[in-house]
XYZ file of C-alpha atoms in Angstrom:
447
model
C -16.257 22.448 37.450
C -14.837 22.982 40.978
C -13.216 26.295 40.027
C -16.605 28.058 39.217
C -18.182 26.575 42.303
C -15.356 27.930 44.513
C -15.727 31.388 42.907
C -19.592 31.017 43.523
C -18.902 30.104 47.142
C -16.805 33.362 47.599
C -19.519 35.455 46.104
C -22.064 33.789 48.282
C -19.899 34.560 51.308
C -19.726 38.146 50.326
C -23.475 38.336 50.183
C -23.842 36.541 53.645
C -21.216 38.955 55.124
C -22.931 42.110 53.758
C -20.127 43.045 51.366
C -22.672 42.645 48.581
C -25.980 44.083 49.525
C -29.591 43.246 48.420
C -30.241 44.984 45.217
C -26.613 45.590 44.329
C -25.761 44.938 40.673
C -22.989 42.522 39.805
C -20.611 43.508 37.016
C -21.339 42.142 33.475
C -20.067 38.585 32.865
C -17.197 39.569 30.644
C -16.005 42.271 33.164
C -16.352 39.596 35.996
C -14.295 37.183 34.008
C -11.376 39.691 33.433
C -11.547 40.598 37.128
C -11.289 36.952 38.355
C -8.901 35.885 35.487
C -11.299 33.272 34.186
C -13.036 32.469 30.881
C -16.286 34.167 29.960
C -17.971 30.730 29.889
C -16.784 30.059 33.462
C -18.141 33.396 34.596
C -21.514 32.306 32.977
C -21.425 29.165 35.076
C -20.647 31.251 38.301
C -23.660 33.482 37.624
C -25.875 30.481 36.804
C -24.765 28.809 40.072
C -25.691 31.882 42.092
C -29.151 32.032 40.363
C -29.545 28.330 41.135
C -28.804 28.930 44.875
C -31.349 31.740 44.836
C -28.732 34.426 45.731
C -29.049 36.610 42.595
C -31.718 37.426 39.917
C -30.972 38.294 36.348
C -32.999 40.795 34.413
C -32.598 40.874 30.670
C -31.326 44.254 29.469
C -30.624 45.267 33.092
C -28.085 42.944 34.624
C -27.655 40.589 37.569
C -28.680 41.794 40.995
C -28.168 40.376 44.500
C -31.586 39.069 45.524
C -33.444 40.483 48.399
C -34.108 37.154 50.049
C -31.350 34.589 49.377
C -32.097 31.006 50.427
C -31.047 30.131 53.958
C -31.022 26.793 55.952
C -34.420 25.640 57.319
C -35.340 27.573 60.474
C -33.599 30.736 59.461
C -35.242 33.888 58.401
C -35.148 34.615 54.616
C -34.255 38.302 55.337
C -32.138 39.604 58.208
C -33.556 42.643 59.906
C -31.995 46.028 59.838
C -32.639 48.619 62.383
C -35.259 47.703 64.916
C -37.736 46.069 62.597
C -38.110 42.174 62.725
C -38.143 40.336 59.375
C -41.520 40.135 57.750
C -41.604 37.501 54.866
C -44.327 38.516 52.301
C -42.860 35.918 49.827
C -44.294 33.040 51.736
C -48.076 32.592 51.551
C -49.499 29.763 53.697
C -52.774 30.720 55.332
C -53.136 29.749 59.035
C -55.927 30.887 61.198
C -56.261 30.987 64.991
C -57.376 27.723 66.426
C -56.407 25.717 63.356
C -54.632 22.957 65.310
C -57.417 22.521 67.692
C -59.855 21.999 64.785
C -57.603 19.562 63.148
C -56.585 17.344 66.084
C -59.837 15.538 66.821
C -60.190 13.909 63.473
C -56.532 12.530 63.733
C -57.054 10.813 67.077
C -58.861 7.740 65.585
C -55.949 7.345 63.124
C -53.472 6.844 65.858
C -55.024 3.455 67.012
C -52.702 0.720 66.002
C -55.160 -0.949 63.640
C -56.143 2.279 61.822
C -52.525 3.519 61.807
C -51.339 0.349 60.191
C -53.956 0.776 57.299
C -53.113 4.510 56.993
C -49.394 3.911 56.530
C -49.787 1.590 53.634
C -48.980 2.817 50.172
C -51.705 4.619 48.222
C -52.483 4.043 44.555
C -52.924 7.020 42.206
C -56.622 6.378 42.384
C -56.625 6.647 46.239
C -59.536 5.063 48.026
C -63.301 5.172 47.234
C -63.702 7.253 50.447
C -60.963 9.681 49.390
C -62.540 10.084 45.901
C -65.927 10.917 47.270
C -64.389 13.407 49.912
C -62.267 15.113 47.214
C -65.283 15.468 44.902
C -67.299 17.059 47.784
C -64.365 19.407 48.599
C -63.948 20.609 45.024
C -67.646 20.999 44.148
C -68.962 24.452 43.480
C -72.530 25.544 42.322
C -72.816 24.414 38.713
C -69.879 21.796 38.833
C -69.026 18.691 40.967
C -66.399 16.176 39.596
C -67.346 12.592 39.301
C -65.421 10.579 41.999
C -64.097 8.077 39.355
C -62.264 11.115 37.680
C -60.167 11.799 40.825
C -56.514 11.033 41.029
C -54.109 11.973 43.845
C -50.518 13.202 44.221
C -48.382 14.416 47.035
C -49.181 18.062 46.390
C -50.588 20.475 43.854
C -47.176 21.003 42.159
C -47.019 17.261 41.506
C -50.493 17.286 40.188
C -49.523 20.016 37.588
C -46.381 17.976 36.738
C -48.404 14.766 36.251
C -51.043 16.437 34.124
C -48.506 18.158 31.924
C -46.363 15.027 31.535
C -49.352 13.036 30.374
C -50.344 15.654 27.810
C -47.118 17.053 26.408
C -44.143 15.248 24.862
C -40.639 16.727 25.465
C -40.196 19.673 23.075
C -43.950 20.304 23.027
C -45.504 23.838 23.425
C -47.747 24.821 26.231
C -49.618 28.080 26.238
C -49.642 30.004 29.530
C -50.585 33.371 30.732
C -47.858 36.019 30.329
C -47.405 36.162 34.037
C -47.655 32.669 35.626
C -46.840 30.633 38.649
C -43.117 30.555 38.938
C -42.812 26.800 39.699
C -44.627 25.987 36.421
C -41.540 27.288 34.710
C -39.353 24.886 36.656
C -41.738 22.020 35.946
C -41.655 22.831 32.278
C -37.868 22.888 32.351
C -37.705 19.496 34.020
C -40.066 18.021 31.523
C -38.381 19.665 28.589
C -41.552 21.546 27.622
C -41.534 24.977 26.053
C -43.897 27.592 27.637
C -45.576 30.024 25.148
C -46.746 33.296 26.696
C -50.418 34.279 25.869
C -51.543 37.896 25.927
C -54.531 38.629 28.231
C -56.619 41.380 29.438
C -58.722 42.198 32.621
C -60.817 39.159 31.903
C -57.919 36.710 31.554
C -56.244 35.039 28.617
C -57.508 36.211 25.219
C -58.945 33.438 22.953
C -57.433 35.266 19.888
C -53.983 35.014 21.581
C -54.413 31.244 22.000
C -55.518 30.857 18.401
C -52.537 32.936 17.210
C -50.098 30.930 19.252
C -51.550 27.616 18.018
C -51.338 28.811 14.459
C -47.688 29.718 14.867
C -46.835 26.308 16.080
C -49.281 23.793 17.460
C -49.872 23.974 21.142
C -50.053 20.515 23.007
C -51.929 22.112 25.970
C -52.860 25.233 27.926
C -52.017 25.903 31.704
C -54.342 28.521 33.105
C -55.371 29.949 36.468
C -58.829 31.385 35.870
C -59.792 31.676 39.629
C -57.536 34.222 41.448
C -54.729 34.252 38.955
C -51.302 34.222 40.768
C -49.897 36.885 40.837
C -52.426 39.365 39.673
C -55.582 38.315 41.625
C -57.465 38.380 38.353
C -60.688 36.297 38.134
C -61.966 35.195 34.681
C -65.733 35.429 34.079
C -68.016 32.949 32.800
C -68.405 34.575 29.407
C -64.673 34.405 28.788
C -64.391 30.878 30.074
C -67.077 29.879 27.635
C -65.089 31.537 24.784
C -61.916 29.809 25.704
C -63.840 26.459 26.015
C -65.313 26.823 22.656
C -61.832 27.480 21.078
C -60.401 24.487 22.777
C -63.119 22.328 21.479
C -62.559 23.674 17.832
C -58.774 23.070 18.265
C -59.033 19.772 20.296
C -56.649 21.606 22.706
C -56.679 20.226 26.346
C -56.017 22.397 29.379
C -54.594 22.105 32.832
C -56.712 24.321 35.013
C -54.948 25.357 38.390
C -57.650 25.972 41.104
C -55.364 25.921 44.269
C -56.825 29.291 45.440
C -60.432 28.805 44.221
C -61.667 27.898 47.733
C -61.501 31.582 48.459
C -63.843 32.343 45.497
C -66.801 29.931 45.924
C -68.573 31.672 42.949
C -65.831 30.806 40.476
C -67.227 28.163 38.229
C -64.262 26.260 36.624
C -63.318 26.100 32.973
C -64.016 22.309 33.415
C -67.656 23.111 33.644
C -67.563 24.338 30.031
C -64.964 21.975 28.605
C -65.209 18.783 30.712
C -63.805 16.520 28.059
C -60.563 18.508 27.643
C -59.894 20.108 31.055
C -57.698 18.684 33.734
C -58.339 20.389 37.030
C -55.536 20.433 39.669
C -56.100 21.477 43.270
C -54.861 20.484 46.824
C -55.153 20.605 50.598
C -52.134 22.766 51.599
C -53.999 26.130 51.158
C -57.290 24.926 52.271
C -56.043 22.902 55.325
C -52.453 23.075 56.308
C -49.207 23.286 54.412
C -47.538 20.547 56.356
C -49.789 17.692 55.494
C -50.732 18.042 51.920
C -52.301 16.134 49.090
C -52.870 17.117 45.515
C -55.936 16.305 43.356
C -56.331 15.874 39.633
C -59.730 15.777 38.027
C -59.249 14.196 34.615
C -61.536 13.599 31.602
C -62.935 10.035 31.826
C -60.830 8.779 28.993
C -57.541 10.004 30.416
C -57.672 8.446 33.872
C -55.198 5.771 33.045
C -52.775 8.080 31.085
C -52.491 10.572 34.085
C -52.330 7.672 36.604
C -49.347 6.286 34.705
C -47.679 9.686 34.839
C -48.279 9.888 38.574
C -46.718 6.402 39.195
C -43.746 6.989 36.722
C -42.982 10.400 38.272
C -43.115 8.984 41.842
C -45.726 11.664 42.666
C -48.204 9.414 44.612
C -50.062 10.842 47.573
C -49.383 9.515 51.137
C -52.175 7.272 52.379
C -52.061 8.988 55.795
C -52.814 12.287 54.292
C -55.745 10.991 52.343
C -57.205 9.263 55.400
C -56.816 12.475 57.328
C -58.465 14.478 54.475
C -61.446 12.149 54.436
C -61.993 12.677 58.271
C -61.517 16.378 58.059
C -63.949 16.686 55.146
C -66.513 14.369 56.691
C -66.714 16.156 60.166
C -66.923 19.588 58.615
C -63.361 20.684 59.672
C -62.419 21.669 56.121
C -65.544 23.762 55.706
C -64.900 25.617 58.972
C -61.262 26.301 57.964
C -62.342 27.571 54.585
C -64.911 29.920 56.072
C -62.385 31.185 58.499
C -59.799 31.722 55.789
C -62.185 33.610 53.611
C -62.930 35.984 56.417
C -59.204 36.318 57.219
C -58.238 36.962 53.650
C -60.952 39.718 53.379
C -59.660 41.506 56.521
C -56.030 41.389 55.164
C -57.168 42.711 51.810
C -58.850 45.597 53.605
C -55.654 46.587 55.258
C -53.813 46.294 51.966
C -56.343 48.382 50.070
C -56.389 51.021 52.823
C -52.614 51.307 53.092
C -51.481 50.745 49.477
C -54.466 51.140 47.259
C -53.582 54.720 46.657
C -50.239 53.793 45.362
C -51.479 51.245 42.767
C -51.696 48.046 44.641
C -54.310 45.649 43.111
C -56.408 43.938 45.631
C -59.347 41.443 45.680
C -61.453 40.809 48.593
C -61.140 37.049 48.196
C -57.430 36.738 47.709
C -54.442 36.096 50.048
C -52.052 38.134 47.891
C -51.864 41.503 46.066
C -50.172 42.643 42.924
C -48.524 45.937 42.992
C -47.444 47.706 39.828
C -45.071 50.219 41.269
C -45.408 53.926 40.746
C -42.499 55.577 38.903
C -39.489 55.795 39.340
C -39.393 52.571 41.262
C -38.263 49.277 39.569
C -38.935 45.863 40.846
C -35.315 45.166 41.756
C -34.738 48.487 43.563
C -38.003 48.304 45.460
C -37.396 44.659 46.510
C -33.935 45.715 47.756
C -35.398 48.743 49.663
C -37.979 46.584 51.250
C -35.332 44.141 52.245
C -33.268 46.807 53.792
C -36.190 47.347 56.215
C -36.666 43.699 56.957
C -39.379 43.015 54.466
C -39.275 40.287 51.810
C -41.462 40.671 48.769
C -41.506 38.677 45.428
C -40.259 40.811 42.583
C -42.277 40.819 39.359
C -39.305 39.320 37.458
C -40.352 35.940 39.116
C -43.510 35.613 37.055
C -43.050 36.486 33.336
C -42.732 33.664 30.858
C -40.849 35.999 28.423
C -37.645 37.087 30.148
C -37.628 40.180 28.055
C -40.865 41.472 29.348
C -40.389 41.979 33.166
C -42.865 44.211 35.017
C -41.846 46.759 37.583
C -44.225 45.181 40.127
C -44.112 43.071 43.298
C -46.376 40.352 44.625
C -47.249 40.597 48.320
C -48.104 37.349 49.984
C -50.617 38.355 52.790
C -51.332 34.934 54.411
C -48.267 34.073 56.536
C -47.344 37.202 58.561
C -49.138 37.684 61.921
C -51.739 40.540 61.680
C -49.619 43.143 63.580
C -46.460 42.460 61.685
C -48.454 42.525 58.290
C -49.888 45.970 58.956
C -46.492 47.243 60.031
C -45.019 45.937 56.799
C -47.747 47.428 54.670
C -47.343 50.868 56.297
C -43.511 50.583 55.872
C -43.871 49.801 52.222
C -46.161 52.761 51.809
C -43.550 54.980 53.493
C -40.886 53.650 51.188
C -42.940 54.491 48.096
C -43.707 57.978 49.535
C -39.914 58.500 50.201
C -40.401 59.091 53.921
C -38.523 57.463 56.816
C -40.370 54.212 57.637
C -41.544 53.919 61.175
C -39.689 51.428 63.392
C -41.174 48.659 65.586
C -44.353 46.741 65.379
């Protein structure tokens, strides 16, 4: 065990020192084993360890490549700059708007009184408080749908909400249907819960009902995990007609769903799947995108007869929300702070999408006026790995398309661009530089 970790440490050091560069292909595992005088199985462990550390990425049929943005200690940039350009990280995607802290601070001041603070620091149940349930119901409401407060449960963040909902619905070894490209952390959650993800074909409208029916016929599905509003990574939004078709099929098959609406606040017109299949849909959402990434809480809207089952999953998983976060959320929702932040972020996302469309739209980047990310199917001859490496060489981190497919044999030559985190001047510089890379010209330096 220690031998393969020592070899992995040496490869990691080669990456850190620049002897192995972003995008460089590692030798096949058997060749690596011969070179290092180790067994092929040990070489497999070395490569798996490098993947676990986030230093390399493997592509079926292509090989293993040094990742453009290896993990680094907190406070360090994910990509070191080359030339004169400062690093721009378009993998991260946490929206912040000017004046956000000033908006958030007043509501927190009453919580700092000793009596209020003592109450806010007590443990919170999965059901939260009556005030938190009412506030969350108001936050999640859209025209045509408002959850009932008694259906609300709370976790530490949206990822924990997804985990709790899936854990309550699917036994180890069960099958969950998901879109062919999906939120990467769902794959990690499924692996920890010993759940098998089944990719479902889709089109411009979202997942296809016939694909769901075929997958269920091949082997019963225990649940679906879907992102109908601003699908990550493609920005696709599912229309009401398709949602009704999916809901009707769910009803015929008695098939529950976990609906991820974490980005839905940017699309107030997006009526949820839960409005069409309330008895089968578990809606997950949270505060981190709407409000601030550092003080988060996750929400789960569950069918009335499943409140206790999901609450048990929250408790057994240790996924409960912090009481302080819930108390802060109640105040931010009640005084209009969340509404003002959401309005500002919708406007900010629209501006950033305009820049992206103007600079990259001619090269195939898919944009949406209400999204904080863009999906870019790269023009030939670019591949996801080589483009990611080329971007990293100019100090820009992008997420390769290989992070999203459920089927590792179907990896798109595309990248996702997170538009929320970079300051405006650095974002526009990065987008111009990416356009220059695709054109094959020399990217401009500086801001």
